[in-house]
Short mmCIF file of C-alpha atoms in Angstrom, two decimals:
data_model
loop_
_atom_site.label_atom_id
_atom_site.label_comp_id
_atom_site.label_asym_id
_atom_site.label_seq_id
_atom_site.Cartn_x
_atom_site.Cartn_y
_atom_site.Cartn_z
CA MET A 1487 -64.40 11.75 -66.34
CA GLY A 1488 -62.68 8.23 -67.54
CA VAL A 1489 -63.93 4.83 -67.94
CA ILE A 1490 -61.71 3.28 -65.48
CA GLU A 1491 -62.09 4.47 -61.56
CA ARG A 1492 -59.56 7.43 -60.94
CA ASN A 1493 -58.17 5.05 -58.05
CA TYR A 1494 -56.38 2.61 -60.57
CA TYR A 1495 -54.87 5.54 -62.56
CA ARG A 1496 -51.80 5.02 -60.71
CA TYR A 1497 -51.37 1.61 -61.63
CA ILE A 1498 -52.13 1.96 -64.85
CA TYR A 1499 -49.68 4.97 -65.61
CA SER A 1500 -46.97 2.86 -64.40
CA ILE A 1501 -47.55 0.02 -66.56
CA GLY A 1502 -47.94 2.24 -69.50
CA SER A 1503 -44.90 4.34 -68.40
CA ILE A 1504 -42.74 0.60 -68.71
CA ILE A 1505 -43.91 -0.13 -71.84
CA TYR A 1506 -43.92 3.62 -73.17
CA ALA A 1507 -40.32 3.03 -72.34
CA LEU A 1508 -39.88 -0.46 -74.24
CA TRP A 1509 -41.36 1.04 -77.10
CA GLY A 1510 -38.68 4.01 -77.43
CA VAL A 1511 -35.90 1.73 -76.68
CA ALA A 1512 -37.38 -0.78 -79.38
CA SER A 1513 -38.24 2.04 -82.28
CA ASN A 1514 -34.74 3.57 -82.12
CA ALA A 1515 -33.12 0.55 -82.52
CA LEU A 1516 -35.00 0.07 -85.71
CA ILE A 1517 -34.13 3.27 -87.00
CA SER A 1518 -31.19 3.37 -89.52
CA PRO A 1519 -28.11 6.01 -88.15
CA ASN A 1520 -28.42 7.85 -91.60
CA GLU A 1521 -31.97 9.67 -90.30
CA PRO A 1522 -31.80 13.24 -89.36
CA ILE A 1523 -31.14 13.48 -85.43
CA TYR A 1524 -34.29 15.26 -84.74
CA GLU A 1525 -36.18 12.07 -86.29
CA ARG A 1526 -34.07 9.90 -84.44
CA ALA A 1527 -34.80 12.10 -81.09
CA ILE A 1528 -38.34 12.04 -82.02
CA THR A 1529 -38.67 8.45 -82.36
CA ALA A 1530 -36.78 7.54 -79.27
CA ILE A 1531 -37.35 10.22 -76.80
CA PHE A 1532 -40.83 10.86 -77.65
CA PRO A 1533 -41.97 7.85 -75.87
CA LEU A 1534 -39.35 7.76 -73.19
CA SER A 1535 -40.53 11.32 -72.48
CA PHE A 1536 -44.58 10.24 -71.80
CA ALA A 1537 -43.16 7.35 -69.71
CA LEU A 1538 -41.48 9.59 -67.16
CA LEU A 1539 -44.30 12.59 -67.92
CA SER A 1540 -47.58 10.77 -67.91
CA PRO A 1541 -47.44 9.57 -64.03
CA MET A 1542 -46.38 13.30 -63.20
CA ILE A 1543 -49.09 14.90 -65.11
CA HIS A 1544 -52.01 12.22 -64.48
CA ASP A 1545 -51.16 12.70 -60.87
CA ARG A 1546 -52.69 16.17 -60.89
CA TYR A 1547 -55.41 14.92 -63.46
CA SER A 1548 -57.89 17.42 -62.23
CA THR A 1549 -56.09 20.47 -63.04
CA LYS A 1550 -55.72 23.22 -66.33
CA VAL A 1551 -52.08 22.04 -66.85
CA ASN A 1552 -53.09 18.69 -67.28
CA SER A 1553 -55.76 19.07 -69.56
CA VAL A 1554 -53.35 21.08 -71.59
CA LEU A 1555 -50.68 18.77 -71.39
CA SER A 1556 -52.85 15.98 -72.15
CA GLN A 1557 -53.97 17.79 -75.24
CA VAL A 1558 -50.43 18.52 -76.60
CA VAL A 1559 -49.09 15.23 -75.89
CA SER A 1560 -52.07 13.53 -78.16
CA ILE A 1561 -51.34 15.96 -80.97
CA THR A 1562 -47.62 15.69 -80.80
CA ILE A 1563 -47.97 11.58 -80.82
CA LEU A 1564 -50.38 11.92 -83.64
CA PHE A 1565 -47.67 13.79 -85.85
CA HIS A 1566 -45.44 11.17 -84.11
CA TYR A 1567 -47.44 8.55 -86.08
CA CYS A 1568 -47.80 9.80 -89.03
CA THR A 1569 -43.52 10.28 -89.59
CA LEU A 1570 -43.69 6.72 -88.67
CA VAL A 1571 -46.18 6.12 -91.74
CA SER A 1572 -44.24 8.43 -94.07
CA ARG A 1573 -40.71 6.68 -93.36
CA SER A 1574 -42.17 3.16 -93.42
CA ALA A 1575 -40.79 2.46 -96.97
CA ASP A 1576 -37.51 3.24 -95.23
CA TRP A 1577 -37.57 1.51 -92.16
CA GLY A 1578 -39.56 -1.67 -93.10
CA ASP A 1579 -42.25 -3.08 -91.91
CA SER A 1580 -40.63 -4.45 -88.14
CA ALA A 1581 -40.66 -0.61 -87.79
CA LEU A 1582 -44.35 0.25 -88.68
CA ILE A 1583 -46.06 -2.89 -86.60
CA ALA A 1584 -43.51 -1.99 -83.79
CA TYR A 1585 -45.04 1.72 -83.95
CA THR A 1586 -48.56 0.73 -84.43
CA PHE A 1587 -47.76 -1.37 -81.56
CA GLY A 1588 -46.92 1.59 -79.11
CA TYR A 1589 -49.64 3.94 -80.67
CA LEU A 1590 -52.50 1.78 -80.30
CA VAL A 1591 -50.72 1.08 -76.28
CA PHE A 1592 -50.99 4.91 -76.03
CA ILE A 1593 -54.28 5.25 -77.05
CA PHE A 1594 -55.30 2.40 -75.16
CA PHE A 1595 -54.01 3.67 -71.83
CA THR A 1596 -54.36 7.54 -71.92
CA GLY A 1597 -57.94 7.08 -73.71
CA PHE A 1598 -59.42 4.36 -71.51
CA VAL A 1599 -58.13 6.19 -68.22
CA ALA A 1600 -58.64 10.05 -68.99
CA HIS A 1601 -61.43 10.12 -72.24
CA THR A 1602 -64.78 9.06 -72.57
CA LEU A 1603 -65.38 6.42 -75.08
CA LEU A 1604 -66.75 9.12 -77.40
CA GLU A 1605 -63.68 10.94 -77.15
CA ILE A 1606 -61.78 7.86 -77.86
CA ALA A 1607 -63.56 7.18 -80.74
CA LEU A 1608 -63.20 10.50 -82.28
CA TRP A 1609 -59.32 10.36 -81.83
CA CYS A 1610 -59.27 6.98 -83.70
CA LEU A 1611 -61.01 9.03 -86.37
CA SER A 1612 -58.88 11.93 -86.50
CA THR A 1613 -55.70 9.75 -86.62
CA LEU A 1614 -57.18 8.21 -89.54
CA VAL A 1615 -57.74 11.29 -91.15
CA ALA A 1616 -54.10 12.66 -90.19
CA THR A 1617 -52.74 9.83 -91.49
CA ILE A 1618 -53.90 10.40 -94.90
CA TYR A 1619 -53.51 14.31 -95.26
CA LEU A 1620 -50.43 14.76 -93.35
CA THR A 1621 -47.69 11.92 -94.40
CA PRO A 1622 -47.19 13.31 -97.52
CA LEU A 1623 -46.46 16.67 -95.64
CA ILE A 1624 -44.60 15.04 -92.79
CA ASP A 1625 -40.98 15.97 -94.26
CA PHE A 1626 -42.22 19.76 -94.21
CA ILE A 1627 -43.62 19.62 -90.72
CA SER A 1628 -41.36 17.43 -88.64
CA PRO A 1629 -38.75 19.69 -87.93
CA TYR A 1630 -41.09 22.35 -86.49
CA ILE A 1631 -43.05 19.55 -84.56
CA PHE A 1632 -39.35 18.97 -82.73
CA ILE A 1633 -39.09 22.25 -81.82
CA PHE A 1634 -42.62 22.07 -80.81
CA PHE A 1635 -42.13 19.13 -78.60
CA VAL A 1636 -38.91 20.41 -77.28
CA ALA A 1637 -40.44 23.64 -75.89
CA THR A 1638 -43.67 21.65 -74.76
CA MET A 1639 -41.48 19.57 -72.47
CA VAL A 1640 -39.31 22.41 -71.21
CA ILE A 1641 -42.43 24.54 -70.63
CA SER A 1642 -44.36 21.55 -69.34
CA THR A 1643 -41.80 20.34 -66.54
CA THR A 1644 -40.97 23.87 -65.26
CA THR A 1645 -44.65 24.21 -64.89
CA LEU A 1646 -44.96 21.21 -63.31
CA SER A 1647 -42.58 21.94 -60.95
CA THR A 1648 -43.74 25.42 -59.75
CA TYR A 1649 -47.30 24.07 -59.82
CA THR A 1650 -46.11 20.64 -57.57
CA GLN A 1651 -44.38 23.18 -55.24
CA LYS A 1652 -47.88 25.32 -55.25
CA LEU A 1653 -50.13 22.20 -54.64
CA GLN A 1654 -47.77 21.10 -51.73
CA LYS A 1655 -47.57 24.10 -50.06
CA LYS A 1656 -51.73 24.41 -50.29
CA ILE A 1657 -52.01 20.95 -48.95
CA ARG A 1658 -50.24 21.59 -45.98
CA LEU A 1659 -51.86 24.56 -45.06
CA GLN A 1660 -55.26 22.85 -45.54
CA GLN A 1661 -54.24 19.96 -43.63
CA ASP A 1662 -52.94 22.70 -40.90
CA GLU A 1663 -56.30 23.98 -41.11
CA ALA A 1664 -57.98 20.87 -41.05
CA ILE A 1665 -56.07 19.79 -37.41
CA LYS A 1666 -56.70 23.50 -36.28
CA ASN A 1667 -60.73 23.05 -37.24
CA SER A 1668 -61.15 19.56 -35.88
CA ASN A 1669 -59.42 21.03 -32.39
CA LEU A 1670 -61.07 24.11 -32.27
CA VAL A 1671 -64.85 21.88 -32.75
CA ALA A 1672 -63.72 19.84 -29.79
CA ILE A 1673 -62.77 22.93 -27.67
CA GLY A 1674 -66.34 24.64 -29.02
CA LYS A 1675 -68.22 21.31 -27.64
CA MET A 1676 -66.55 21.45 -24.37
CA SER A 1677 -66.76 25.18 -23.72
CA SER A 1678 -70.69 24.77 -24.75
CA ILE A 1679 -71.25 22.08 -22.40
CA LEU A 1680 -68.86 23.71 -19.43
CA SER A 1681 -70.63 27.07 -19.69
CA HIS A 1682 -73.62 25.64 -19.30
CA GLU A 1683 -72.86 23.75 -16.49
CA VAL A 1684 -70.89 26.94 -14.78
CA ASN A 1685 -73.71 29.15 -16.24
CA ASN A 1686 -76.16 26.85 -14.08
CA ASN A 1687 -74.43 27.40 -10.99
CA LEU A 1688 -73.47 31.05 -10.87
CA GLN A 1689 -77.38 31.32 -11.41
CA ILE A 1690 -77.85 29.91 -8.31
CA ILE A 1691 -75.15 31.80 -6.66
CA ASN A 1692 -76.31 35.34 -8.26
CA SER A 1693 -80.29 33.92 -6.87
CA LEU A 1694 -78.61 33.65 -3.12
CA LEU A 1695 -76.83 36.91 -3.43
CA PHE A 1696 -79.80 38.53 -4.72
CA PHE A 1697 -81.75 36.86 -2.04
CA LEU A 1698 -79.25 37.83 1.13
CA GLY A 1699 -79.08 41.65 -0.45
CA LYS A 1700 -82.88 41.79 -0.45
CA LYS A 1701 -83.31 40.45 3.48
CA GLN A 1702 -80.01 42.55 4.24
CA LEU A 1703 -78.08 39.44 5.77
CA LEU A 1704 -75.26 40.78 3.33
CA ASP A 1705 -74.09 43.82 2.61
CA GLU A 1706 -74.08 45.79 -0.69
CA ASN A 1707 -70.24 45.99 -1.23
CA LYS A 1708 -70.03 42.29 -0.57
CA ILE A 1709 -72.54 41.49 -2.79
CA SER A 1710 -71.05 43.32 -5.60
CA ARG A 1711 -67.78 42.16 -5.25
CA ILE A 1712 -69.10 38.44 -5.55
CA ARG A 1713 -71.53 39.23 -8.61
CA ASN A 1714 -68.28 41.02 -10.33
CA SER A 1715 -66.11 37.77 -9.50
CA ASN A 1716 -69.46 35.84 -11.42
CA ARG A 1717 -69.25 38.15 -14.39
CA LYS A 1718 -65.85 37.48 -14.97
CA VAL A 1719 -65.89 33.84 -15.20
CA SER A 1720 -69.26 33.81 -17.27
CA ASN A 1721 -66.98 36.28 -19.67
CA LEU A 1722 -64.09 33.93 -19.42
CA LEU A 1723 -66.45 31.19 -20.71
CA TYR A 1724 -68.08 33.16 -23.40
CA THR A 1725 -64.79 34.39 -24.60
CA VAL A 1726 -64.00 31.05 -24.95
CA TYR A 1727 -66.41 29.76 -26.68
CA THR A 1728 -66.65 32.40 -29.45
CA LEU A 1729 -63.20 31.73 -30.13
CA ALA A 1730 -63.51 27.92 -30.47
CA ASN A 1731 -67.19 28.59 -32.45
CA ASP A 1732 -65.55 30.37 -35.11
CA ARG A 1733 -68.95 31.59 -36.78
CA ILE A 1734 -69.76 34.59 -38.83
CA LYS A 1735 -72.93 36.25 -39.13
CA ASN A 1736 -74.89 39.38 -40.42
CA ILE A 1737 -72.36 40.19 -42.96
CA GLN A 1738 -73.68 43.23 -44.97
CA GLN A 1739 -72.58 46.32 -46.96
CA LEU A 1740 -71.69 48.17 -43.90
CA ASN A 1741 -71.68 51.97 -43.43
CA VAL A 1742 -68.42 52.41 -41.58
CA SER A 1743 -68.62 56.23 -40.65
CA LYS A 1744 -72.46 55.71 -39.96
CA ARG A 1745 -71.98 52.50 -37.76
CA ILE A 1746 -68.78 54.55 -35.92
CA ASN A 1747 -70.93 57.84 -35.13
CA ASP A 1748 -73.59 55.52 -33.50
CA LEU A 1749 -70.98 52.76 -31.44
CA VAL A 1750 -69.43 56.41 -30.17
CA ASP A 1751 -72.71 57.59 -29.48
CA ILE A 1752 -72.99 54.36 -26.78
CA TYR A 1753 -69.88 56.12 -24.90
CA LYS A 1754 -70.67 59.51 -25.35
CA THR A 1755 -72.02 60.23 -21.66
CA ARG A 1756 -68.72 58.28 -20.32
CA ILE A 1757 -66.72 60.27 -22.86
CA ASN A 1758 -68.20 63.78 -21.68
CA GLU A 1759 -67.77 62.56 -17.98
CA LEU A 1760 -64.01 62.21 -18.03
CA GLY A 1761 -63.66 65.08 -20.78
CA ILE A 1762 -62.26 63.29 -23.67
CA SER A 1763 -62.11 64.67 -26.97
CA ILE A 1764 -62.87 62.64 -29.72
CA SER A 1765 -62.75 63.07 -33.36
CA ILE A 1766 -63.64 61.21 -36.44
CA PHE A 1767 -62.78 61.81 -39.93
CA ILE A 1768 -64.62 58.94 -42.30
CA PRO A 1769 -65.79 59.92 -45.68
CA LYS A 1770 -69.53 59.20 -45.24
CA GLU A 1771 -69.45 56.92 -48.26
CA VAL A 1772 -67.24 54.53 -47.40
CA GLU A 1773 -68.57 51.04 -47.02
CA TRP A 1774 -67.24 47.42 -46.03
CA THR A 1775 -68.56 44.27 -46.62
CA PHE A 1776 -68.66 43.09 -43.11
CA SER A 1777 -70.53 41.42 -40.04
CA GLN A 1778 -72.13 43.79 -38.27
CA ASP A 1779 -71.88 42.23 -35.24
CA ASP A 1780 -67.73 41.86 -35.26
CA PHE A 1781 -67.20 45.24 -36.68
CA SER A 1782 -69.44 46.56 -33.73
CA GLN A 1783 -68.06 44.57 -30.81
CA ALA A 1784 -64.43 44.67 -32.15
CA PHE A 1785 -65.06 48.28 -32.57
CA LEU A 1786 -66.31 48.75 -28.86
CA ASN A 1787 -63.52 46.67 -27.69
CA ILE A 1788 -60.85 49.07 -29.16
CA LEU A 1789 -62.64 51.75 -27.86
CA LYS A 1790 -63.03 51.27 -24.28
CA ASN A 1791 -59.52 50.48 -24.44
CA ALA A 1792 -58.73 53.72 -25.96
CA ILE A 1793 -61.08 55.70 -23.74
CA ASP A 1794 -59.14 54.12 -20.60
CA ALA A 1795 -55.89 55.01 -22.20
CA ALA A 1796 -56.99 58.62 -23.18
CA ASP A 1797 -58.27 59.11 -19.61
CA LYS A 1798 -55.15 58.63 -18.04
CA THR A 1799 -52.85 61.72 -19.81
CA GLU A 1800 -53.49 65.49 -19.73
CA ASN A 1801 -54.48 65.89 -23.72
CA LYS A 1802 -57.62 63.42 -23.53
CA GLU A 1803 -57.85 63.21 -26.80
CA ILE A 1804 -59.30 60.30 -29.40
CA ILE A 1805 -58.96 60.55 -33.32
CA ILE A 1806 -60.86 58.17 -35.27
CA SER A 1807 -59.27 58.31 -38.98
CA TYR A 1808 -59.56 56.57 -42.27
CA LYS A 1809 -57.32 56.31 -45.31
CA GLU A 1810 -57.70 54.66 -48.70
CA GLN A 1811 -54.83 52.89 -49.77
CA GLU A 1812 -54.19 50.79 -53.43
CA SER A 1813 -55.80 47.85 -52.71
CA THR A 1814 -56.46 48.17 -48.73
CA GLU A 1815 -58.65 50.37 -46.56
CA ILE A 1816 -57.40 51.78 -42.93
CA LEU A 1817 -59.23 52.61 -40.12
CA SER A 1818 -57.25 53.96 -37.07
CA ILE A 1819 -58.05 54.65 -34.01
CA GLU A 1820 -55.47 56.45 -31.88
CA ASN A 1821 -55.36 58.06 -28.31
CA SER A 1822 -53.26 60.35 -26.65
CA GLY A 1823 -51.81 57.52 -24.00
CA SER A 1824 -48.33 56.76 -23.87
CA PHE A 1825 -46.95 54.31 -26.25
CA LEU A 1826 -47.06 50.48 -26.01
CA ASP A 1827 -43.45 48.92 -25.52
CA LYS A 1828 -42.52 45.69 -26.93
CA ASN A 1829 -43.41 43.55 -23.89
CA ILE A 1830 -46.95 44.51 -24.44
CA ILE A 1831 -47.44 44.38 -27.81
CA SER A 1832 -46.25 40.41 -27.84
CA LYS A 1833 -48.93 40.02 -24.95
CA MET A 1834 -51.84 41.97 -25.59
CA TYR A 1835 -54.00 39.34 -28.28
CA ASP A 1836 -53.83 36.56 -25.52
CA PRO A 1837 -56.53 36.01 -24.34
CA PHE A 1838 -56.71 37.10 -20.30
CA PHE A 1839 -53.72 39.50 -20.89
CA THR A 1840 -54.46 42.60 -19.35
CA THR A 1841 -52.81 45.95 -18.16
CA LYS A 1842 -55.58 47.19 -16.16
CA GLU A 1843 -56.26 47.02 -12.50
CA ILE A 1844 -57.92 43.20 -12.47
CA GLN A 1845 -60.95 44.41 -11.10
CA ASN A 1846 -61.65 46.21 -13.88
CA ALA A 1847 -60.54 43.93 -16.82
CA THR A 1848 -60.80 40.71 -18.34
CA GLY A 1849 -58.43 40.70 -20.73
CA ILE A 1850 -60.29 39.47 -23.78
CA GLY A 1851 -61.22 42.60 -25.30
CA LEU A 1852 -58.66 42.56 -27.84
CA THR A 1853 -58.27 38.37 -28.44
CA LEU A 1854 -61.74 38.99 -29.22
CA ALA A 1855 -61.77 42.40 -31.45
CA LYS A 1856 -58.14 40.53 -33.58
CA LYS A 1857 -60.59 37.33 -33.58
CA MET A 1858 -63.68 39.00 -35.10
CA ILE A 1859 -61.94 40.82 -37.61
CA GLU A 1860 -59.69 38.55 -38.97
CA ARG A 1861 -62.11 36.30 -39.51
CA ASN A 1862 -63.79 39.08 -41.92
CA HIS A 1863 -60.14 38.84 -44.37
CA SER A 1864 -59.13 42.19 -42.62
CA PHE A 1865 -56.42 42.66 -40.26
CA LEU A 1866 -55.61 44.08 -36.50
CA TYR A 1867 -52.57 45.67 -35.52
CA TYR A 1868 -50.65 48.24 -33.57
CA GLU A 1869 -48.32 50.85 -34.59
CA ASP A 1870 -47.19 53.92 -32.82
CA GLY A 1871 -49.25 57.11 -33.69
CA ASN A 1872 -48.79 60.69 -34.26
CA ILE A 1873 -50.10 61.56 -30.68
CA GLY A 1874 -50.08 58.13 -29.30
CA PRO A 1875 -50.73 54.26 -29.25
CA ARG A 1876 -52.77 53.43 -32.68
CA PHE A 1877 -55.11 50.65 -33.66
CA VAL A 1878 -55.61 49.63 -37.14
CA ILE A 1879 -58.15 47.99 -38.93
CA GLU A 1880 -56.76 46.94 -42.43
CA TYR A 1881 -59.79 46.03 -44.82
CA SER A 1882 -59.28 44.40 -48.04
CA LYS A 1883 -60.71 45.86 -50.96
CA GLY A 1884 -63.31 43.87 -52.75
CA ASP A 1885 -65.88 41.10 -51.97
CA ASN A 1886 -64.19 38.95 -49.01
CA PHE A 1887 -66.77 36.41 -48.73
CA GLU A 1888 -67.17 35.63 -52.78
CA GLN A 1889 -66.30 32.08 -52.97
CA LEU B 596 -106.28 31.99 -4.18
CA SER B 597 -103.91 34.66 -6.24
CA ASN B 598 -105.03 35.31 -9.62
CA LYS B 599 -101.32 35.70 -10.17
CA ALA B 600 -99.08 32.53 -10.77
CA VAL B 601 -95.37 31.79 -11.88
CA LEU B 602 -94.13 28.68 -12.74
CA VAL B 603 -90.40 27.87 -12.93
CA VAL B 604 -89.47 25.16 -15.25
CA ASP B 605 -85.61 23.62 -14.92
CA ASP B 606 -84.77 20.56 -14.34
CA ASP B 607 -81.85 21.65 -12.04
CA GLN B 608 -83.51 21.66 -8.50
CA LEU B 609 -81.28 24.41 -6.92
CA VAL B 610 -81.90 26.76 -9.60
CA ARG B 611 -85.83 26.38 -9.47
CA GLU B 612 -85.45 26.89 -5.56
CA THR B 613 -83.49 29.72 -5.58
CA LEU B 614 -85.09 31.45 -8.40
CA ILE B 615 -88.56 30.72 -6.29
CA ASP B 616 -86.72 32.71 -3.41
CA VAL B 617 -85.99 35.71 -5.15
CA ILE B 618 -88.98 35.78 -6.84
CA GLU B 619 -91.30 35.43 -3.51
CA LEU B 620 -89.53 38.57 -2.41
CA VAL B 621 -90.70 40.63 -5.02
CA CYS B 622 -94.47 39.45 -6.06
CA ASP B 623 -97.09 38.25 -4.34
CA CYS B 624 -97.88 35.42 -6.43
CA GLU B 625 -98.56 31.45 -6.29
CA ILE B 626 -95.35 29.98 -7.56
CA PHE B 627 -94.89 26.51 -9.24
CA GLN B 628 -92.40 24.64 -10.40
CA ALA B 629 -91.98 21.96 -12.66
CA VAL B 630 -89.12 19.89 -13.79
CA ASP B 631 -88.92 19.36 -17.82
CA GLY B 632 -90.86 20.72 -20.41
CA GLU B 633 -93.84 18.11 -20.29
CA ASP B 634 -94.49 18.44 -16.96
CA GLY B 635 -94.10 22.52 -17.15
CA TYR B 636 -96.99 22.28 -20.07
CA GLN B 637 -99.56 20.10 -18.02
CA GLN B 638 -98.95 22.47 -15.19
CA ALA B 639 -99.11 25.74 -17.77
CA LYS B 640 -102.32 24.10 -19.17
CA LYS B 641 -104.24 23.65 -16.05
CA LEU B 642 -103.12 26.78 -14.42
CA LEU B 643 -104.27 28.82 -18.00
CA ALA B 644 -107.57 26.45 -17.86
CA GLU B 645 -108.25 28.50 -14.09
CA ASP B 646 -107.79 31.36 -16.21
CA ARG B 647 -104.55 33.00 -14.30
CA LYS B 648 -102.41 35.66 -14.80
CA LEU B 649 -99.16 33.31 -15.81
CA LEU B 650 -95.54 34.02 -16.40
CA ILE B 651 -93.37 30.81 -17.42
CA ILE B 652 -89.75 30.89 -16.57
CA THR B 653 -88.16 28.22 -18.29
CA ASP B 654 -84.82 26.63 -19.16
CA VAL B 655 -84.09 25.01 -23.00
CA ASN B 656 -82.09 22.25 -22.21
CA MET B 657 -84.13 19.62 -19.88
CA PRO B 658 -85.01 15.90 -20.38
CA LYS B 659 -88.20 14.77 -21.77
CA MET B 660 -89.06 18.04 -23.34
CA SER B 661 -86.96 21.14 -24.14
CA GLY B 662 -88.07 24.52 -23.30
CA PHE B 663 -88.32 25.24 -26.84
CA GLY B 664 -90.56 22.49 -27.27
CA LEU B 665 -93.00 23.64 -24.28
CA VAL B 666 -92.92 27.36 -25.77
CA GLN B 667 -93.42 25.29 -28.93
CA LEU B 668 -97.07 23.94 -27.80
CA LEU B 669 -97.93 26.81 -25.72
CA LEU B 670 -97.62 29.06 -29.01
CA GLU B 671 -99.75 26.56 -31.12
CA ASP B 672 -102.53 26.11 -28.48
CA ALA B 673 -102.73 30.02 -28.64
CA LYS B 674 -102.56 30.28 -24.63
CA LYS B 675 -101.75 33.34 -23.09
CA ALA B 676 -98.83 32.90 -21.05
CA ASN B 677 -96.12 35.61 -20.73
CA ILE B 678 -92.95 34.05 -21.07
CA ILE B 679 -89.07 34.15 -20.45
CA ILE B 680 -86.50 31.74 -21.59
CA MET B 681 -83.43 30.76 -19.90
CA SER B 682 -80.36 29.09 -20.76
CA GLY B 683 -76.31 28.53 -20.03
CA TYR B 684 -75.90 27.56 -23.45
CA ILE B 685 -74.52 30.53 -25.57
CA GLU B 686 -75.80 29.39 -28.53
CA ASN B 687 -79.30 29.17 -27.06
CA LYS B 688 -79.75 33.09 -27.45
CA GLU B 689 -79.50 33.24 -31.17
CA LYS B 690 -81.74 30.51 -31.56
CA VAL B 691 -84.47 32.03 -29.50
CA LYS B 692 -83.75 34.75 -31.73
CA GLU B 693 -84.77 33.03 -34.84
CA GLN B 694 -87.57 30.65 -33.55
CA PHE B 695 -89.19 32.74 -30.99
CA PRO B 696 -88.39 36.65 -31.98
CA ASP B 697 -90.87 37.84 -29.85
CA ILE B 698 -89.90 36.01 -26.30
CA THR B 699 -87.82 37.45 -23.69
CA PHE B 700 -84.43 35.34 -23.57
CA MET B 701 -81.95 35.70 -20.50
CA SER B 702 -78.64 34.20 -20.69
CA LYS B 703 -77.65 32.51 -17.01
CA PRO B 704 -76.74 33.66 -14.63
CA ILE B 705 -79.74 35.58 -15.48
CA ASP B 706 -79.81 39.41 -14.74
CA LEU B 707 -82.27 39.40 -11.40
CA LYS B 708 -83.01 43.03 -11.67
CA GLN B 709 -84.47 42.40 -15.00
CA CYS B 710 -85.99 39.73 -13.78
CA THR B 711 -87.88 40.87 -11.21
CA GLY B 712 -88.24 44.26 -13.00
CA ILE B 713 -90.80 42.19 -15.61
CA ILE B 714 -92.30 40.33 -12.77
CA GLU B 715 -93.16 43.51 -10.61
CA SER B 716 -94.26 45.73 -14.24
CA LEU B 717 -96.55 42.78 -14.69
CA TYR B 718 -98.13 42.03 -11.75
CA ASN B 719 -97.72 44.82 -9.04
CA ALA B 720 -98.51 47.25 -11.60
#
């Protein structure tokens, strides 16, 4: 952490850049035209490049790129200063004074902004040592430094532009996510209050229905129709609430095979009654890091749809299978029903969309299933299977919840 | 005076009255009502002091004292009342599970068959 507040970086570096630029122009003017080209380049381009580069670097000061670049810049400028000292006899005192001034400006800005006082002291000490020991070797070293410098500039500029693009994309995604989340929080709160108000009134209606039924003032058929409507209203609110309150619970190492067998057992009676044959092909050892609640709810919703679809066909078959791929694991739930057409596929995850008879469906099963699977960093999608429509849960290997 | 008592605690008058109509149909017991947790606690204390066999059906979000506050007080007093917590707030289901794992929770609109079943098994057995 620097001595100066991070908010001031931008201003300090702007001033620093101007001084660096002046330093570059001034030092180039002082060099004899007979000097080798790389030495002229070093003296002139160094400060000018820093002038351009340092604000770019320090706008992204918290990254690894910045830290590496800062070190490179520091080392290069140290050699730069040693070059100057070794040439001071040829160039004269005015060049030495101009260089030393520029060098001090560099230390001041870079040191105070990006480093602690201890680091600045170490920097000054290393300058002293380098000046004494490196200066006699500078004729030998300086061509390599030039190459090193040019390479660094090329690499850093490329890295920075790629990094900047990535960063901008990341920021845009985060902004989108933030907007989405704030909307969700508002909807979440509203749906909570709304569900309380509506459920209270549904409670009153249900109590009255119960009373009327017991007193035989209303026939059971009518009562059950009203009660069904009530249930649907309550379910709709529950859906809105669940969609808006994106909280994940009960994450654990889930034995997929065991869980699926347990869940299929819930519908075993119905499956047998309808004469549907169900086959499960999942290795016993398969384990996923998943919210048990989400997995169960999502799987049951998909299974319910598969049962309804299979029931309408002659073969009446459901196949649940597992496949391991390189980086993902695939769980397929396939039934012998007819393939879904594009119109339905594009809308089937929309809330309240249903192809079933209105009386039996709420149109929220797949909406919730998709939501629950996705918040466990997995995917739910449809594809045409071997015997009919197939819903696929694609799980990414590894610990998806590691931060 | 019947020894069996049911106390319905809810700040919504219509919810209270219609629920009482239902309970009257299935149970030969005296039914009391309270408008919030505080009122509920006072009445429950009195009824338990009279050594009544008491069932409390309470809402959660109420003025003065919530249903959770009421249940907490009753548990601290080690009062032996049967309790059902009901709520229209979906998130309360999780809260009850965490705070009072042994107490029955019903989401509003409550399943009246289940509710009357509990009352019947408690009093008509």
